[in-house]
CSV table of C-alpha atoms and ligand atoms in Angstrom, one decimal:
chain,number,residue,atom,x,y,z
A,24,MET,CA,105.0,90.4,44.4
A,25,ASN,CA,103.5,92.8,46.8
A,26,ASN,CA,101.4,90.2,49.0
A,27,TYR,CA,103.2,91.2,52.4
A,28,GLY,CA,103.6,94.8,51.7
A,29,THR,CA,107.0,96.4,52.1
A,30,PRO,CA,109.1,94.6,54.6
A,31,PRO,CA,110.3,97.1,57.2
A,32,ARG,CA,113.7,95.4,58.1
A,33,ILE,CA,116.4,93.1,56.4
A,34,PHE,CA,117.6,90.7,59.1
A,35,VAL,CA,121.1,89.1,58.6
A,36,LYS,CA,121.8,87.2,61.7
A,37,GLY,CA,119.9,85.7,64.8
A,38,ARG,CA,121.0,84.0,67.8
A,39,GLY,CA,118.4,83.1,70.6
A,40,ALA,CA,115.8,85.7,71.0
A,41,GLU,CA,117.7,88.3,69.3
A,42,LEU,CA,118.1,89.3,65.7
A,43,TRP,CA,120.4,91.8,63.7
A,44,ASP,CA,119.5,93.6,60.8
A,45,ASN,CA,121.8,94.7,57.6
A,46,GLU,CA,122.4,98.1,59.5
A,47,GLY,CA,123.8,96.0,62.5
A,48,ARG,CA,120.7,97.1,64.8
A,49,ARG,CA,120.0,94.4,67.5
A,50,HIS,CA,116.3,93.4,68.0
A,51,LEU,CA,114.4,91.3,70.7
A,52,ASP,CA,112.4,88.8,68.8
A,53,PHE,CA,109.1,88.3,70.7
A,54,LEU,CA,107.2,87.0,67.6
A,55,CYS,CA,109.6,83.8,66.8
A,56,GLY,CA,108.8,84.2,62.9
A,57,LEU,CA,105.0,83.3,63.9
A,58,ALA,CA,105.7,80.7,66.6
A,59,VAL,CA,108.2,78.8,64.7
A,60,THR,CA,111.7,79.5,66.1
A,61,SER,CA,110.7,78.4,69.7
A,62,LEU,CA,114.2,77.3,70.5
A,63,GLY,CA,115.6,80.5,69.5
A,64,HIS,CA,117.6,81.5,66.4
A,65,ALA,CA,120.6,79.4,65.5
A,66,HIS,CA,120.2,76.8,68.2
A,67,PRO,CA,123.2,74.8,68.4
A,68,ALA,CA,121.9,71.3,68.0
A,69,VAL,CA,119.3,72.2,65.0
A,70,THR,CA,122.0,74.0,63.3
A,71,ALA,CA,124.6,71.0,63.8
A,72,ALA,CA,121.9,68.5,62.6
A,73,ILE,CA,121.0,70.5,59.6
A,74,ALA,CA,124.8,71.1,58.5
A,75,ALA,CA,125.7,67.6,58.8
A,76,GLN,CA,122.7,66.0,56.9
A,77,ALA,CA,123.4,68.6,54.4
A,78,ALA,CA,126.8,67.3,54.1
A,79,THR,CA,125.7,63.6,54.0
A,80,LEU,CA,122.2,63.4,52.2
A,81,THR,CA,119.6,65.9,51.5
A,82,HIS,CA,117.0,64.3,49.2
A,83,THR,CA,116.0,60.9,47.7
A,84,SER,CA,111.8,61.5,46.9
A,85,ASN,CA,109.2,59.3,48.5
A,86,LEU,CA,109.9,56.6,46.4
A,87,PHE,CA,112.5,55.7,49.1
A,88,ALA,CA,112.5,56.0,53.0
A,89,ASN,CA,115.4,57.7,55.1
A,90,GLU,CA,116.6,57.0,58.5
A,91,HIS,CA,114.7,60.0,60.1
A,92,GLN,CA,111.1,59.3,59.0
A,93,ALA,CA,110.2,56.6,61.4
A,94,PRO,CA,112.1,58.1,64.4
A,95,VAL,CA,110.2,61.5,63.9
A,96,ALA,CA,107.0,59.8,63.4
A,97,GLU,CA,107.3,58.0,66.6
A,98,LEU,CA,108.3,61.0,68.6
A,99,ILE,CA,105.2,62.9,67.1
A,100,SER,CA,103.0,60.0,67.9
A,101,GLU,CA,104.2,59.8,71.5
A,102,LEU,CA,104.0,63.6,72.2
A,103,ILE,CA,100.2,63.5,70.7
A,104,ASP,CA,99.5,60.7,73.0
A,105,SER,CA,96.1,60.0,71.5
A,106,GLY,CA,96.5,56.5,71.1
A,107,PRO,CA,98.0,54.3,68.1
A,108,GLY,CA,98.3,56.4,65.1
A,109,GLN,CA,100.3,57.3,62.0
A,110,VAL,CA,102.2,60.4,60.4
A,111,LEU,CA,102.3,61.7,57.0
A,112,PHE,CA,105.0,64.5,56.2
A,113,GLN,CA,104.3,67.5,54.7
A,114,ASN,CA,106.0,70.9,53.9
A,115,SER,CA,103.9,73.5,55.6
A,116,GLY,CA,100.8,73.9,57.6
A,117,ALA,CA,98.5,74.6,54.8
A,118,GLU,CA,99.6,71.3,53.2
A,119,ALA,CA,99.0,69.4,56.3
A,120,ASN,CA,95.6,70.8,56.6
A,121,GLU,CA,94.9,70.1,53.0
A,122,ALA,CA,96.0,66.4,53.6
A,123,ALA,CA,93.8,66.4,56.7
A,124,ILE,CA,90.8,67.3,54.7
A,125,LYS,CA,91.5,64.9,52.0
A,126,LEU,CA,91.9,62.2,54.5
A,127,ALA,CA,88.6,63.1,56.3
A,128,ARG,CA,86.7,63.1,52.9
A,129,LYS,CA,88.2,59.7,51.8
A,130,TYR,CA,87.4,58.2,55.3
A,131,GLN,CA,83.8,59.6,55.7
A,132,GLY,CA,83.0,59.2,51.8
A,133,ARG,CA,80.9,61.4,49.3
A,134,GLY,CA,78.1,63.1,51.0
A,135,ARG,CA,79.7,63.2,54.3
A,136,HIS,CA,82.4,65.6,53.1
A,137,VAL,CA,81.5,68.9,54.7
A,138,VAL,CA,84.2,70.4,57.2
A,139,VAL,CA,82.9,72.6,60.1
A,140,SER,CA,85.5,75.1,61.3
A,141,ALA,CA,85.2,78.0,63.3
A,142,LEU,CA,84.8,81.8,62.6
A,143,ARG,CA,88.2,83.7,63.1
A,144,SER,CA,89.9,80.5,62.5
A,145,PHE,CA,92.9,80.3,60.4
A,146,HIS,CA,93.9,76.9,58.5
A,147,GLY,CA,95.8,78.5,55.6
A,148,ARG,CA,96.1,79.9,52.3
A,149,THR,CA,95.5,77.4,49.7
A,150,LEU,CA,92.0,77.1,48.1
A,151,ALA,CA,90.7,74.3,50.6
A,152,THR,CA,92.4,75.5,53.6
A,153,LEU,CA,91.3,79.1,52.8
A,154,ALA,CA,87.6,77.9,52.3
A,155,ALA,CA,88.0,76.2,56.0
A,156,THR,CA,89.6,79.5,57.3
A,157,GLY,CA,86.5,81.2,59.1
A,158,GLN,CA,87.5,84.8,57.7
A,159,PRO,CA,85.1,85.5,55.0
A,160,GLU,CA,86.8,88.7,53.8
A,161,LYS,CA,89.8,86.7,52.9
A,162,HIS,CA,87.6,84.6,50.7
A,163,GLU,CA,86.1,87.2,48.5
A,164,PRO,CA,88.7,87.8,45.9
A,165,PHE,CA,89.2,84.2,45.3
A,166,GLN,CA,85.5,82.9,44.9
A,167,PRO,CA,84.4,80.5,44.0
A,168,LEU,CA,86.4,78.4,46.6
A,169,PRO,CA,86.0,74.6,46.9
A,170,GLU,CA,82.6,73.6,48.1
A,171,GLY,CA,82.0,71.7,51.5
A,172,PHE,CA,82.9,74.2,54.2
A,173,ARG,CA,80.9,75.9,57.0
A,174,HIS,CA,81.7,77.9,59.7
A,175,VAL,CA,80.3,78.5,63.4
A,176,VAL,CA,81.0,80.8,66.1
A,177,PHE,CA,84.0,79.7,68.2
A,178,ASP,CA,83.9,78.3,71.7
A,179,GLU,CA,80.0,77.8,71.5
A,180,VAL,CA,78.5,74.3,71.9
A,181,ALA,CA,75.1,74.9,70.8
A,182,GLU,CA,76.1,76.8,67.6
A,183,LEU,CA,78.3,73.9,66.8
A,184,GLU,CA,75.6,71.2,67.3
A,185,ARG,CA,73.2,73.4,64.9
A,186,ALA,CA,75.7,73.0,62.1
A,187,LEU,CA,76.1,69.2,62.4
A,188,GLY,CA,74.0,67.5,59.8
A,189,PRO,CA,74.3,64.1,58.2
A,190,GLU,CA,76.6,65.7,55.4
A,191,VAL,CA,79.4,66.7,58.1
A,192,GLY,CA,82.5,64.6,58.3
A,193,ALA,CA,84.8,66.7,60.1
A,194,VAL,CA,85.0,69.5,62.8
A,195,MET,CA,88.4,71.4,62.4
A,196,LEU,CA,89.5,73.6,65.4
A,197,GLU,CA,92.4,75.3,66.7
A,198,ALA,CA,92.9,74.9,70.7
A,199,VAL,CA,93.8,78.6,70.5
A,200,GLN,CA,93.0,80.8,67.5
A,201,GLY,CA,96.5,82.3,66.9
A,202,GLU,CA,95.8,84.5,63.9
A,203,GLY,CA,92.3,85.1,64.8
A,204,GLY,CA,93.1,87.2,67.8
A,205,VAL,CA,94.9,84.7,70.3
A,206,ASN,CA,91.4,83.3,71.4
A,207,PRO,CA,91.7,80.2,73.7
A,208,ALA,CA,89.0,77.7,73.5
A,209,ASN,CA,87.5,76.8,76.8
A,210,ASP,CA,88.4,73.1,78.0
A,211,ALA,CA,84.8,72.3,78.5
A,212,TYR,CA,84.1,73.5,74.8
A,213,LEU,CA,86.7,71.0,73.5
A,214,GLN,CA,85.5,68.3,75.8
A,215,ALA,CA,82.0,68.9,74.5
A,216,VAL,CA,82.9,69.0,70.7
A,217,ARG,CA,84.8,65.7,71.7
A,218,THR,CA,81.5,63.9,72.9
A,219,ILE,CA,79.4,65.3,70.1
A,220,CYS,CA,81.8,64.2,67.2
A,221,GLU,CA,82.2,60.6,69.1
A,222,GLU,CA,78.3,60.2,69.1
A,223,ARG,CA,77.8,61.3,65.5
A,224,GLN,CA,80.9,59.7,64.2
A,225,ILE,CA,82.5,63.1,63.0
A,226,LEU,CA,86.1,63.2,62.9
A,227,LEU,CA,87.7,65.8,65.1
A,228,ILE,CA,90.6,67.5,63.6
A,229,MET,CA,92.7,69.6,65.8
A,230,ASP,CA,95.0,72.2,64.0
A,231,GLU,CA,98.0,72.6,66.2
A,232,ILE,CA,100.0,74.1,63.7
A,233,GLN,CA,100.7,77.3,66.0
A,234,THR,CA,99.9,75.9,69.3
A,235,GLY,CA,102.1,72.6,68.9
A,236,PHE,CA,105.2,71.5,70.7
A,237,GLY,CA,104.8,73.0,74.0
A,238,ARG,CA,103.7,76.6,72.8
A,239,THR,CA,100.7,76.8,74.9
A,240,GLY,CA,102.3,75.2,78.2
A,241,ALA,CA,101.1,71.5,77.2
A,242,TRP,CA,102.8,69.3,74.2
A,243,PHE,CA,99.7,70.2,72.4
A,244,GLY,CA,97.0,72.7,72.9
A,245,TYR,CA,94.1,70.2,73.2
A,246,GLN,CA,96.1,68.4,76.1
A,247,HIS,CA,94.7,71.0,78.6
A,248,SER,CA,91.2,69.6,78.1
A,249,GLY,CA,92.3,66.0,78.2
A,250,ILE,CA,90.5,65.2,74.8
A,251,ALA,CA,92.1,62.7,72.2
A,252,PRO,CA,91.6,64.1,68.7
A,253,ASP,CA,91.2,61.9,65.5
A,254,ILE,CA,93.5,64.0,63.3
A,255,VAL,CA,96.2,66.5,64.5
A,256,THR,CA,97.9,68.9,62.2
A,257,LEU,CA,101.4,70.3,62.7
A,258,ALA,CA,104.0,72.6,61.2
A,259,LYS,CA,105.3,76.0,62.7
A,260,ALA,CA,107.6,74.9,65.4
A,261,ILE,CA,108.2,71.6,64.3
A,262,ALA,CA,111.6,71.9,62.9
A,263,ASN,CA,112.5,75.4,64.5
A,264,GLY,CA,112.2,77.1,61.2
A,265,PHE,CA,113.0,74.6,58.6
A,266,PRO,CA,109.6,74.2,56.6
A,267,VAL,CA,108.2,70.8,57.8
A,268,GLY,CA,104.4,69.8,58.1
A,269,ALA,CA,102.8,66.8,59.4
A,270,VAL,CA,99.5,65.2,59.8
A,271,TRP,CA,98.9,62.5,62.5
A,272,ALA,CA,95.7,60.4,62.3
A,273,ARG,CA,94.5,57.4,64.5
A,274,ASP,CA,95.2,54.2,62.8
A,275,ASP,CA,91.8,53.2,61.3
A,276,VAL,CA,91.7,56.8,59.7
A,277,ALA,CA,95.0,56.8,58.6
A,278,ALA,CA,94.5,53.4,56.9
A,279,CYS,CA,92.3,55.0,54.4
A,280,PHE,CA,95.0,56.5,52.5
A,281,GLY,CA,96.4,54.0,50.1
A,282,PRO,CA,99.2,54.4,47.6
A,283,GLY,CA,98.5,57.3,44.9
A,284,ASP,CA,96.0,59.0,47.4
A,285,HIS,CA,98.6,61.8,48.1
A,286,GLY,CA,102.0,62.6,47.6
A,287,SER,CA,104.5,65.2,47.8
A,288,THR,CA,108.1,65.7,46.1
A,289,PHE,CA,109.9,67.2,48.9
A,290,ALA,CA,107.7,66.2,52.0
A,291,GLY,CA,109.8,64.1,54.5
A,292,GLN,CA,113.2,64.6,52.9
A,293,ALA,CA,116.1,63.8,55.0
A,294,LEU,CA,117.3,67.3,55.6
A,295,ALA,CA,113.7,68.5,56.9
A,296,LEU,CA,113.4,65.6,58.9
A,297,ALA,CA,117.2,66.0,60.4
A,298,ALA,CA,116.1,69.4,61.5
A,299,ALA,CA,112.7,68.4,62.9
A,300,ARG,CA,114.2,65.3,64.8
A,301,ALA,CA,116.9,67.5,66.4
A,302,THR,CA,114.2,70.2,67.4
A,303,ILE,CA,111.6,67.6,68.7
A,304,ASN,CA,114.6,65.8,70.8
A,305,SER,CA,115.5,69.3,71.9
A,306,TYR,CA,112.1,70.1,73.2
A,307,ILE,CA,111.9,66.8,75.1
A,308,GLN,CA,115.3,67.4,76.7
A,309,MET,CA,114.2,70.9,78.0
A,310,ASP,CA,110.7,69.7,78.9
A,311,ALA,CA,109.2,72.3,76.7
A,312,PRO,CA,105.8,72.6,78.3
A,313,ALA,CA,107.3,73.2,81.8
A,314,VAL,CA,109.7,75.6,80.7
A,315,VAL,CA,107.0,77.4,78.9
A,316,ARG,CA,104.7,77.5,81.9
A,317,ASN,CA,107.6,79.1,83.8
A,318,ARG,CA,108.4,81.8,81.3
A,319,GLU,CA,104.6,82.6,81.0
A,320,ALA,CA,104.4,83.2,84.6
A,321,ALA,CA,107.2,85.4,84.6
A,322,LEU,CA,106.1,87.2,81.6
A,323,ARG,CA,102.4,87.8,82.8
A,324,ALA,CA,103.9,89.2,86.0
A,325,ARG,CA,105.9,91.6,84.3
A,326,LEU,CA,103.1,92.6,82.1
A,327,ALA,CA,100.7,93.0,85.0
A,328,ASP,CA,102.7,96.3,85.9
A,329,VAL,CA,102.0,97.8,82.7
A,330,ALA,CA,99.7,100.8,82.3
A,331,GLY,CA,97.4,100.8,79.5
A,332,VAL,CA,97.0,97.0,79.2
A,333,ASP,CA,93.4,96.2,79.2
A,334,HIS,CA,94.0,92.2,79.9
A,335,VAL,CA,96.3,89.6,78.9
A,336,ARG,CA,94.9,86.5,77.1
A,337,GLY,CA,96.1,83.5,75.7
A,338,ARG,CA,98.1,80.2,76.8
A,339,GLY,CA,101.6,79.6,77.7
A,340,LEU,CA,104.0,81.7,75.3
A,341,LEU,CA,101.2,82.5,73.0
A,342,LEU,CA,99.8,85.6,74.6
A,343,ALA,CA,97.8,88.7,73.2
A,344,ILE,CA,97.7,92.0,75.1
A,345,GLU,CA,94.6,94.0,74.6
A,346,LEU,CA,95.4,97.7,74.8
A,347,SER,CA,93.0,100.0,76.5
A,348,ASP,CA,91.6,102.8,74.5
A,349,GLY,CA,93.3,105.5,76.5
A,350,CYS,CA,96.8,104.2,76.0
A,351,ARG,CA,96.3,103.7,72.1
A,352,GLY,CA,95.4,107.2,71.6
A,353,GLN,CA,94.7,107.3,67.9
A,354,ARG,CA,97.0,104.5,67.0
A,355,THR,CA,96.2,101.5,65.7
A,356,GLY,CA,97.9,98.2,67.0
A,357,ALA,CA,100.1,98.1,63.7
A,358,GLU,CA,101.2,101.5,64.5
A,359,ILE,CA,102.2,100.4,68.0
A,360,ALA,CA,104.1,97.1,66.8
A,361,ARG,CA,105.7,99.3,64.3
A,362,ALA,CA,106.8,101.8,67.1
A,363,CYS,CA,107.8,98.8,69.2
A,364,LEU,CA,110.1,97.5,66.2
A,365,ASP,CA,111.7,101.1,65.9
A,366,GLN,CA,112.6,100.6,69.5
A,367,GLY,CA,114.2,97.2,68.7
A,368,LEU,CA,111.3,94.9,69.8
A,369,ILE,CA,109.5,92.7,67.5
A,370,LEU,CA,106.0,91.6,68.0
A,371,ASN,CA,102.6,92.0,65.7
A,372,ALA,CA,99.4,93.5,65.8
A,373,VAL,CA,97.1,90.3,65.8
A,374,THR,CA,93.8,92.6,65.8
A,375,PRO,CA,93.5,96.1,65.6
A,376,THR,CA,93.8,96.6,69.4
A,377,ALA,CA,95.9,93.7,70.4
A,378,LEU,CA,99.3,93.0,70.1
A,379,ARG,CA,100.7,89.3,70.0
A,380,ILE,CA,103.7,88.0,72.1
A,381,ALA,CA,105.2,84.7,71.3
A,382,PRO,CA,109.0,84.9,72.5
A,383,PRO,CA,111.2,81.9,72.1
A,384,TYR,CA,111.0,79.3,75.3
A,385,THR,CA,114.6,80.1,75.8
A,386,VAL,CA,113.5,83.6,76.7
A,387,THR,CA,115.5,85.2,79.9
A,388,ASP,CA,114.0,87.3,82.9
A,389,ALA,CA,116.3,90.1,81.3
A,390,GLN,CA,114.9,89.7,78.0
A,391,ILE,CA,111.3,89.9,79.1
A,392,ASP,CA,112.0,93.0,81.2
A,393,GLU,CA,113.6,94.6,78.5
A,394,ALA,CA,110.8,94.0,75.9
A,395,VAL,CA,107.9,95.1,78.3
A,396,SER,CA,110.0,98.1,79.2
A,397,ILE,CA,109.9,98.9,75.3
A,398,VAL,CA,106.0,98.3,75.2
A,399,GLU,CA,105.7,100.7,78.4
A,400,ARG,CA,107.9,103.4,76.3
A,401,VAL,CA,105.7,103.1,73.2
A,402,LEU,CA,102.2,103.2,75.2
A,403,GLU,CA,103.6,106.0,77.3
A,404,ALA,CA,104.2,108.2,74.4
A,405,ARG,CA,101.1,108.5,72.8
B,521,PLP,C1,100.2,79.4,60.3
B,521,PLP,C2,99.1,78.6,60.3
B,521,PLP,C3,98.8,77.5,59.3
B,521,PLP,C4,99.2,77.7,58.1
B,521,PLP,O1,100.7,77.2,58.0
B,521,PLP,P1,101.5,77.6,56.6
B,521,PLP,O2,102.8,77.0,57.2
B,521,PLP,O3,101.6,79.2,56.7
B,521,PLP,O4,101.0,77.1,55.4
B,521,PLP,C5,97.3,76.9,59.6
B,521,PLP,N1,97.0,76.7,60.6
B,521,PLP,C6,97.2,77.6,61.8
B,521,PLP,C7,96.5,77.4,63.1
B,521,PLP,C8,98.4,78.6,61.5
B,521,PLP,O5,98.6,79.2,62.6
């Protein structure tokens, strides 16, 4: 179906930050499959884990456990560092958020089922996660959506407070809005939200699907503000490209899911979790947050010289460059991203005037220089 439009390339091979298409053309991947392949393509440890597990045992269903589930859940709980909690595995980000919404509803009970999220947020494409996504133009063709969702302006405490009636059971936020334009929340905002939710016994769900596993220079985006969420949702980079999602919830919240409340045929299977285990262990071994902060500094330093960049926003290796009007000429962000692709650089237009850059954590100084030189060339050729 045509829900993505016509794809501009067919890729056949990847290594680190590089991708080759079916005509042998080399590209620099500064998008990472949308903040997914954070260790780079064909990472040796992840490749070996997938190959070994595929040759051993792939799937047994959730009627049984496998040897990776408990260790991966423990790794996630340690990194989340938000007190004792439990993990539920899923297959994608939308499923993780869907499960988090169900968990919040079960915990809070009927009548306290409303989830408040932010305008310009992105939480997924299933009906409930689309309803949580604060982009009304995406809702229109699919009305009526499930009820019980409300949106407020992002990063404004008073706006949020006004929306919190007794029917509200959860607030769902991204620490940096990824799809909505790479908009970081202020630390003071997240701290205030945490306090308000605490006072009113509202669950705070942090959607860390795009920001998790070091991407922003902390293990999870909320950690910059020092808060402890009640529920955290994960996917994207969790297994470096193997489809895995997860929900972490603090113990007493997690405890309200009993047998039969939720399920998935594939979720948590041995092959997926072997990939997640190798990926997360690799992030820990490399100290991903420190590596990301170092690479962020290199990338920002190189971008500072570029004519036509109005400002750079974001955190860690989840950045957007806002293009000044003069440098864009009559071109849209999408056209500029397309011109970069034709020069061998992959990034995307996250708004009509901004490009998102999210390279792998392993990106080198030489690759940064090459990528930014391409952006410079494209901006000059207006
Ligand atoms: C990508 C994304 C999702 C949806 O994840 P899928 O795996 O595409 O379902 C949800 N929330 C955020 C913040 C995301 O970036």
